[in-house]
XYZ file of C-alpha atoms in Angstrom:
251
model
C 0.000 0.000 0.000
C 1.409 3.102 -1.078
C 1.867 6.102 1.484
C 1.258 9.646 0.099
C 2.686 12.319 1.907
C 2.675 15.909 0.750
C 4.649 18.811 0.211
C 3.359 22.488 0.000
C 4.789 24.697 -3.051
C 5.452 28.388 -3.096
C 1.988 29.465 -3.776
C 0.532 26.892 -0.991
C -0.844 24.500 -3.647
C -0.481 20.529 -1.817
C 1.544 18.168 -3.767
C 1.087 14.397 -3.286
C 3.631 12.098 -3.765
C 5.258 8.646 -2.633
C 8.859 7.664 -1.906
C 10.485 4.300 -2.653
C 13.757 2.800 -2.606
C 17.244 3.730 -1.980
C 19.995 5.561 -3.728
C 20.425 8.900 -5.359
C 17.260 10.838 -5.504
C 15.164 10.202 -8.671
C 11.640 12.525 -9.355
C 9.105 11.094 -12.207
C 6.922 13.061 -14.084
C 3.851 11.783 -15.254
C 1.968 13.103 -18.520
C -0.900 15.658 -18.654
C -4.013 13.554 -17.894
C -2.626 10.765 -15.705
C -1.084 10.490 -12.615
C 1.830 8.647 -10.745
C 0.309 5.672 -9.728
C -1.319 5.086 -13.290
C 1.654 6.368 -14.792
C 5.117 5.150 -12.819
C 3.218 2.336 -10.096
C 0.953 0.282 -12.604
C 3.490 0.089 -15.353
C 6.240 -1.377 -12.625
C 8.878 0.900 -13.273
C 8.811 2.362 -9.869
C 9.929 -1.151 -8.791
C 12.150 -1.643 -10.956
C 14.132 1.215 -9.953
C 13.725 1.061 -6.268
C 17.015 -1.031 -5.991
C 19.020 1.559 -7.433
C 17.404 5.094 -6.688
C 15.682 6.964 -3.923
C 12.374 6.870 -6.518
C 10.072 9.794 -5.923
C 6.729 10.050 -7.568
C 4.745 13.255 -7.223
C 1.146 13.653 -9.238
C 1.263 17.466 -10.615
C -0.578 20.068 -9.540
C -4.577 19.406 -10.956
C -3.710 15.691 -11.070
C -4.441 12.513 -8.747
C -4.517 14.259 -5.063
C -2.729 17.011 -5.419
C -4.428 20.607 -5.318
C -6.158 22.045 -8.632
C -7.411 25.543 -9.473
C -9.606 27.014 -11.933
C -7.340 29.567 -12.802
C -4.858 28.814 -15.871
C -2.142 31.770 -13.576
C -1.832 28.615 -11.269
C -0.254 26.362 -14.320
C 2.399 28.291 -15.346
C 5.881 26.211 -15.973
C 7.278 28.284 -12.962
C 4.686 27.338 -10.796
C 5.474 23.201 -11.710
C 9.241 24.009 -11.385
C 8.337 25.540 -7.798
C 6.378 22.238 -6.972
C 8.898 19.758 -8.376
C 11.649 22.000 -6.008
C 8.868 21.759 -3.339
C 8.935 17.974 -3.376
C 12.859 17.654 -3.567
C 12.945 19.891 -0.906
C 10.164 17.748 1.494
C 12.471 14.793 0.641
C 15.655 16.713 1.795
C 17.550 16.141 -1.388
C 18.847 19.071 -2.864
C 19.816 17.555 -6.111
C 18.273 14.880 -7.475
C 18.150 13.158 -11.415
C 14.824 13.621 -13.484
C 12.818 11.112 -15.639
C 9.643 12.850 -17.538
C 7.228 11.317 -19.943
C 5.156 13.419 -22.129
C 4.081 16.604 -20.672
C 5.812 15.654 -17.555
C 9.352 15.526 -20.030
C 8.392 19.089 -21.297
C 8.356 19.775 -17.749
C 11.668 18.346 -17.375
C 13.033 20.105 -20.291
C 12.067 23.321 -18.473
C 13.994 21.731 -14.933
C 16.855 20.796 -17.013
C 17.295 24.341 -18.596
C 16.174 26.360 -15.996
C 17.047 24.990 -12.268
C 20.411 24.412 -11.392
C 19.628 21.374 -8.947
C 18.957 18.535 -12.032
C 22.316 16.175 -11.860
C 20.689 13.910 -15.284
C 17.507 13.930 -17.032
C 15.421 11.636 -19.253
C 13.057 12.837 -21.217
C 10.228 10.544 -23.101
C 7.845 11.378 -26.074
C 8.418 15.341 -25.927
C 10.169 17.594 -28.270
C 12.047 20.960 -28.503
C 11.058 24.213 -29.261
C 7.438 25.806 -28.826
C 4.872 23.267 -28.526
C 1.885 24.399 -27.129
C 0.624 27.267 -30.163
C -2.182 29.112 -29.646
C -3.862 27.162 -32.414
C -2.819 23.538 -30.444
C -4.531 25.110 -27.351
C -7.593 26.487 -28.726
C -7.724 22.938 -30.363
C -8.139 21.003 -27.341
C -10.513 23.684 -25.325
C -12.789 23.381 -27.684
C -12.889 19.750 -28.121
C -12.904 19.100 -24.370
C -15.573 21.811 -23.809
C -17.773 20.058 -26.971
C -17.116 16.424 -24.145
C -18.401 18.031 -21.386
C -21.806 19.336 -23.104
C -22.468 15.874 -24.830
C -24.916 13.934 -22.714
C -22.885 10.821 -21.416
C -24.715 8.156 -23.102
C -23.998 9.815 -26.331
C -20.046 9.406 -26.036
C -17.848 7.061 -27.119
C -16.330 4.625 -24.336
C -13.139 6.624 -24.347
C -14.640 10.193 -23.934
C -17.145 9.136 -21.816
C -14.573 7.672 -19.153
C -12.429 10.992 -19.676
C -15.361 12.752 -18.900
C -16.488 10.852 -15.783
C -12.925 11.054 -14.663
C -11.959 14.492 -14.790
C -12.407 17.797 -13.173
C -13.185 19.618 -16.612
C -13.036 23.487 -15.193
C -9.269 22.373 -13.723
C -8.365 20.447 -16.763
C -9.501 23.446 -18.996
C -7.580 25.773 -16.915
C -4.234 23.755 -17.414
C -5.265 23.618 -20.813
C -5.210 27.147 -21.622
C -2.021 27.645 -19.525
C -0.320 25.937 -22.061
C -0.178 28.991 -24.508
C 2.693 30.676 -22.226
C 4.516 27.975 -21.911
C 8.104 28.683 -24.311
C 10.095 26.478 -25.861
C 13.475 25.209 -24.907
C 16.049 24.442 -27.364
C 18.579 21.704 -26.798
C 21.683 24.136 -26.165
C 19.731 25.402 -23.219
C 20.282 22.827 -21.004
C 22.538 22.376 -18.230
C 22.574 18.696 -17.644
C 23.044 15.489 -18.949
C 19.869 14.270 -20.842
C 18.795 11.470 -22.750
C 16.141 12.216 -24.860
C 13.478 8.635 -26.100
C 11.486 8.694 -28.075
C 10.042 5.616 -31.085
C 9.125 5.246 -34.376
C 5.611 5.400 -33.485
C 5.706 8.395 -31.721
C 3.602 10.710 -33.602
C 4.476 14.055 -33.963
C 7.167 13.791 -31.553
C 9.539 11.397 -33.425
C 9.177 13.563 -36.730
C 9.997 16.780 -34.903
C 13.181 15.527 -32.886
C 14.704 13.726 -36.062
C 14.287 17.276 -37.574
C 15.842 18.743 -34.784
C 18.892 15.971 -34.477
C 21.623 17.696 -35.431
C 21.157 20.510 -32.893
C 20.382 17.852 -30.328
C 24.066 16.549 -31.098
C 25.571 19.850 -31.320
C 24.139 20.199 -27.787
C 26.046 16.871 -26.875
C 23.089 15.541 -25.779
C 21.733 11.668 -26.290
C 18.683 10.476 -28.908
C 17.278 7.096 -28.448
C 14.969 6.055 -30.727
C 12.876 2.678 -29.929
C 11.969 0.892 -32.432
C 8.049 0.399 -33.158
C 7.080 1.749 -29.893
C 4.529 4.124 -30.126
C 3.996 7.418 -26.826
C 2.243 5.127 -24.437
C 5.055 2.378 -25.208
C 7.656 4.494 -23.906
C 5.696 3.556 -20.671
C 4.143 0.355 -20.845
C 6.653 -1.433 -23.048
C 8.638 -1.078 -19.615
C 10.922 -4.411 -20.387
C 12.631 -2.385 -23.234
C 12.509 1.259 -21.799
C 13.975 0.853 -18.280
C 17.242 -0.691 -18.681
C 17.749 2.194 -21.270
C 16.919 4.767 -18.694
C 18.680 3.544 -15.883
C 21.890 2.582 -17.419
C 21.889 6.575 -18.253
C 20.564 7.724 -14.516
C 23.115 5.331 -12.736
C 26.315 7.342 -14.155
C 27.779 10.036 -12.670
Protein backbone atom coordinates (compact mmCIF):
# COMPACT_ATOMS: atom_id res chain seq x y z
CA UNK A 1 0.00 0.00 0.00
CA UNK A 2 1.41 3.10 -1.08
CA UNK A 3 1.87 6.10 1.48
CA UNK A 4 1.26 9.65 0.10
CA UNK A 5 2.69 12.32 1.91
CA UNK A 6 2.68 15.91 0.75
CA UNK A 7 4.65 18.81 0.21
CA UNK A 8 3.36 22.49 0.00
CA UNK A 9 4.79 24.70 -3.05
CA UNK A 10 5.45 28.39 -3.10
CA UNK A 11 1.99 29.47 -3.78
CA UNK A 12 0.53 26.89 -0.99
CA UNK A 13 -0.84 24.50 -3.65
CA UNK A 14 -0.48 20.53 -1.82
CA UNK A 15 1.54 18.17 -3.77
CA UNK A 16 1.09 14.40 -3.29
CA UNK A 17 3.63 12.10 -3.77
CA UNK A 18 5.26 8.65 -2.63
CA UNK A 19 8.86 7.66 -1.91
CA UNK A 20 10.48 4.30 -2.65
CA UNK A 21 13.76 2.80 -2.61
CA UNK A 22 17.24 3.73 -1.98
CA UNK A 23 19.99 5.56 -3.73
CA UNK A 24 20.43 8.90 -5.36
CA UNK A 25 17.26 10.84 -5.50
CA UNK A 26 15.16 10.20 -8.67
CA UNK A 27 11.64 12.52 -9.36
CA UNK A 28 9.10 11.09 -12.21
CA UNK A 29 6.92 13.06 -14.08
CA UNK A 30 3.85 11.78 -15.25
CA UNK A 31 1.97 13.10 -18.52
CA UNK A 32 -0.90 15.66 -18.65
CA UNK A 33 -4.01 13.55 -17.89
CA UNK A 34 -2.63 10.77 -15.70
CA UNK A 35 -1.08 10.49 -12.61
CA UNK A 36 1.83 8.65 -10.74
CA UNK A 37 0.31 5.67 -9.73
CA UNK A 38 -1.32 5.09 -13.29
CA UNK A 39 1.65 6.37 -14.79
CA UNK A 40 5.12 5.15 -12.82
CA UNK A 41 3.22 2.34 -10.10
CA UNK A 42 0.95 0.28 -12.60
CA UNK A 43 3.49 0.09 -15.35
CA UNK A 44 6.24 -1.38 -12.63
CA UNK A 45 8.88 0.90 -13.27
CA UNK A 46 8.81 2.36 -9.87
CA UNK A 47 9.93 -1.15 -8.79
CA UNK A 48 12.15 -1.64 -10.96
CA UNK A 49 14.13 1.21 -9.95
CA UNK A 50 13.73 1.06 -6.27
CA UNK A 51 17.01 -1.03 -5.99
CA UNK A 52 19.02 1.56 -7.43
CA UNK A 53 17.40 5.09 -6.69
CA UNK A 54 15.68 6.96 -3.92
CA UNK A 55 12.37 6.87 -6.52
CA UNK A 56 10.07 9.79 -5.92
CA UNK A 57 6.73 10.05 -7.57
CA UNK A 58 4.74 13.25 -7.22
CA UNK A 59 1.15 13.65 -9.24
CA UNK A 60 1.26 17.47 -10.61
CA UNK A 61 -0.58 20.07 -9.54
CA UNK A 62 -4.58 19.41 -10.96
CA UNK A 63 -3.71 15.69 -11.07
CA UNK A 64 -4.44 12.51 -8.75
CA UNK A 65 -4.52 14.26 -5.06
CA UNK A 66 -2.73 17.01 -5.42
CA UNK A 67 -4.43 20.61 -5.32
CA UNK A 68 -6.16 22.04 -8.63
CA UNK A 69 -7.41 25.54 -9.47
CA UNK A 70 -9.61 27.01 -11.93
CA UNK A 71 -7.34 29.57 -12.80
CA UNK A 72 -4.86 28.81 -15.87
CA UNK A 73 -2.14 31.77 -13.58
CA UNK A 74 -1.83 28.61 -11.27
CA UNK A 75 -0.25 26.36 -14.32
CA UNK A 76 2.40 28.29 -15.35
CA UNK A 77 5.88 26.21 -15.97
CA UNK A 78 7.28 28.28 -12.96
CA UNK A 79 4.69 27.34 -10.80
CA UNK A 80 5.47 23.20 -11.71
CA UNK A 81 9.24 24.01 -11.38
CA UNK A 82 8.34 25.54 -7.80
CA UNK A 83 6.38 22.24 -6.97
CA UNK A 84 8.90 19.76 -8.38
CA UNK A 85 11.65 22.00 -6.01
CA UNK A 86 8.87 21.76 -3.34
CA UNK A 87 8.94 17.97 -3.38
CA UNK A 88 12.86 17.65 -3.57
CA UNK A 89 12.94 19.89 -0.91
CA UNK A 90 10.16 17.75 1.49
CA UNK A 91 12.47 14.79 0.64
CA UNK A 92 15.65 16.71 1.80
CA UNK A 93 17.55 16.14 -1.39
CA UNK A 94 18.85 19.07 -2.86
CA UNK A 95 19.82 17.56 -6.11
CA UNK A 96 18.27 14.88 -7.48
CA UNK A 97 18.15 13.16 -11.42
CA UNK A 98 14.82 13.62 -13.48
CA UNK A 99 12.82 11.11 -15.64
CA UNK A 100 9.64 12.85 -17.54
CA UNK A 101 7.23 11.32 -19.94
CA UNK A 102 5.16 13.42 -22.13
CA UNK A 103 4.08 16.60 -20.67
CA UNK A 104 5.81 15.65 -17.56
CA UNK A 105 9.35 15.53 -20.03
CA UNK A 106 8.39 19.09 -21.30
CA UNK A 107 8.36 19.77 -17.75
CA UNK A 108 11.67 18.35 -17.37
CA UNK A 109 13.03 20.10 -20.29
CA UNK A 110 12.07 23.32 -18.47
CA UNK A 111 13.99 21.73 -14.93
CA UNK A 112 16.85 20.80 -17.01
CA UNK A 113 17.30 24.34 -18.60
CA UNK A 114 16.17 26.36 -16.00
CA UNK A 115 17.05 24.99 -12.27
CA UNK A 116 20.41 24.41 -11.39
CA UNK A 117 19.63 21.37 -8.95
CA UNK A 118 18.96 18.54 -12.03
CA UNK A 119 22.32 16.18 -11.86
CA UNK A 120 20.69 13.91 -15.28
CA UNK A 121 17.51 13.93 -17.03
CA UNK A 122 15.42 11.64 -19.25
CA UNK A 123 13.06 12.84 -21.22
CA UNK A 124 10.23 10.54 -23.10
CA UNK A 125 7.85 11.38 -26.07
CA UNK A 126 8.42 15.34 -25.93
CA UNK A 127 10.17 17.59 -28.27
CA UNK A 128 12.05 20.96 -28.50
CA UNK A 129 11.06 24.21 -29.26
CA UNK A 130 7.44 25.81 -28.83
CA UNK A 131 4.87 23.27 -28.53
CA UNK A 132 1.89 24.40 -27.13
CA UNK A 133 0.62 27.27 -30.16
CA UNK A 134 -2.18 29.11 -29.65
CA UNK A 135 -3.86 27.16 -32.41
CA UNK A 136 -2.82 23.54 -30.44
CA UNK A 137 -4.53 25.11 -27.35
CA UNK A 138 -7.59 26.49 -28.73
CA UNK A 139 -7.72 22.94 -30.36
CA UNK A 140 -8.14 21.00 -27.34
CA UNK A 141 -10.51 23.68 -25.33
CA UNK A 142 -12.79 23.38 -27.68
CA UNK A 143 -12.89 19.75 -28.12
CA UNK A 144 -12.90 19.10 -24.37
CA UNK A 145 -15.57 21.81 -23.81
CA UNK A 146 -17.77 20.06 -26.97
CA UNK A 147 -17.12 16.42 -24.15
CA UNK A 148 -18.40 18.03 -21.39
CA UNK A 149 -21.81 19.34 -23.10
CA UNK A 150 -22.47 15.87 -24.83
CA UNK A 151 -24.92 13.93 -22.71
CA UNK A 152 -22.88 10.82 -21.42
CA UNK A 153 -24.72 8.16 -23.10
CA UNK A 154 -24.00 9.82 -26.33
CA UNK A 155 -20.05 9.41 -26.04
CA UNK A 156 -17.85 7.06 -27.12
CA UNK A 157 -16.33 4.62 -24.34
CA UNK A 158 -13.14 6.62 -24.35
CA UNK A 159 -14.64 10.19 -23.93
CA UNK A 160 -17.14 9.14 -21.82
CA UNK A 161 -14.57 7.67 -19.15
CA UNK A 162 -12.43 10.99 -19.68
CA UNK A 163 -15.36 12.75 -18.90
CA UNK A 164 -16.49 10.85 -15.78
CA UNK A 165 -12.92 11.05 -14.66
CA UNK A 166 -11.96 14.49 -14.79
CA UNK A 167 -12.41 17.80 -13.17
CA UNK A 168 -13.18 19.62 -16.61
CA UNK A 169 -13.04 23.49 -15.19
CA UNK A 170 -9.27 22.37 -13.72
CA UNK A 171 -8.36 20.45 -16.76
CA UNK A 172 -9.50 23.45 -19.00
CA UNK A 173 -7.58 25.77 -16.92
CA UNK A 174 -4.23 23.75 -17.41
CA UNK A 175 -5.27 23.62 -20.81
CA UNK A 176 -5.21 27.15 -21.62
CA UNK A 177 -2.02 27.65 -19.52
CA UNK A 178 -0.32 25.94 -22.06
CA UNK A 179 -0.18 28.99 -24.51
CA UNK A 180 2.69 30.68 -22.23
CA UNK A 181 4.52 27.97 -21.91
CA UNK A 182 8.10 28.68 -24.31
CA UNK A 183 10.09 26.48 -25.86
CA UNK A 184 13.47 25.21 -24.91
CA UNK A 185 16.05 24.44 -27.36
CA UNK A 186 18.58 21.70 -26.80
CA UNK A 187 21.68 24.14 -26.16
CA UNK A 188 19.73 25.40 -23.22
CA UNK A 189 20.28 22.83 -21.00
CA UNK A 190 22.54 22.38 -18.23
CA UNK A 191 22.57 18.70 -17.64
CA UNK A 192 23.04 15.49 -18.95
CA UNK A 193 19.87 14.27 -20.84
CA UNK A 194 18.79 11.47 -22.75
CA UNK A 195 16.14 12.22 -24.86
CA UNK A 196 13.48 8.63 -26.10
CA UNK A 197 11.49 8.69 -28.07
CA UNK A 198 10.04 5.62 -31.08
CA UNK A 199 9.12 5.25 -34.38
CA UNK A 200 5.61 5.40 -33.49
CA UNK A 201 5.71 8.39 -31.72
CA UNK A 202 3.60 10.71 -33.60
CA UNK A 203 4.48 14.05 -33.96
CA UNK A 204 7.17 13.79 -31.55
CA UNK A 205 9.54 11.40 -33.43
CA UNK A 206 9.18 13.56 -36.73
CA UNK A 207 10.00 16.78 -34.90
CA UNK A 208 13.18 15.53 -32.89
CA UNK A 209 14.70 13.73 -36.06
CA UNK A 210 14.29 17.28 -37.57
CA UNK A 211 15.84 18.74 -34.78
CA UNK A 212 18.89 15.97 -34.48
CA UNK A 213 21.62 17.70 -35.43
CA UNK A 214 21.16 20.51 -32.89
CA UNK A 215 20.38 17.85 -30.33
CA UNK A 216 24.07 16.55 -31.10
CA UNK A 217 25.57 19.85 -31.32
CA UNK A 218 24.14 20.20 -27.79
CA UNK A 219 26.05 16.87 -26.88
CA UNK A 220 23.09 15.54 -25.78
CA UNK A 221 21.73 11.67 -26.29
CA UNK A 222 18.68 10.48 -28.91
CA UNK A 223 17.28 7.10 -28.45
CA UNK A 224 14.97 6.06 -30.73
CA UNK A 225 12.88 2.68 -29.93
CA UNK A 226 11.97 0.89 -32.43
CA UNK A 227 8.05 0.40 -33.16
CA UNK A 228 7.08 1.75 -29.89
CA UNK A 229 4.53 4.12 -30.13
CA UNK A 230 4.00 7.42 -26.83
CA UNK A 231 2.24 5.13 -24.44
CA UNK A 232 5.06 2.38 -25.21
CA UNK A 233 7.66 4.49 -23.91
CA UNK A 234 5.70 3.56 -20.67
CA UNK A 235 4.14 0.35 -20.85
CA UNK A 236 6.65 -1.43 -23.05
CA UNK A 237 8.64 -1.08 -19.62
CA UNK A 238 10.92 -4.41 -20.39
CA UNK A 239 12.63 -2.38 -23.23
CA UNK A 240 12.51 1.26 -21.80
CA UNK A 241 13.98 0.85 -18.28
CA UNK A 242 17.24 -0.69 -18.68
CA UNK A 243 17.75 2.19 -21.27
CA UNK A 244 16.92 4.77 -18.69
CA UNK A 245 18.68 3.54 -15.88
CA UNK A 246 21.89 2.58 -17.42
CA UNK A 247 21.89 6.57 -18.25
CA UNK A 248 20.56 7.72 -14.52
CA UNK A 249 23.11 5.33 -12.74
CA UNK A 250 26.32 7.34 -14.16
CA UNK A 251 27.78 10.04 -12.67
Amino acid sequence: MLETAYAVSADGAHLAYNVTGNGPALMLLHGFSGDRKMTWHAHGIVDRLADHFRVITMDLRGCGESDGFDDPARYTAQRHIDDVHAVADACHFDSFRVWGWSFGATIGLHLAALSNRIERAVIAGTYFGRIFTPEYVQKTVTRVEALAQTPVDELAADDRDFVQRTNIPVYLARCRALESWAGIEPDELRCSTLVLTGTEDGNVIVRLREQRAAIERASLQLHIFDQVNHVGLISQSDLVVPVAEEFLKRG
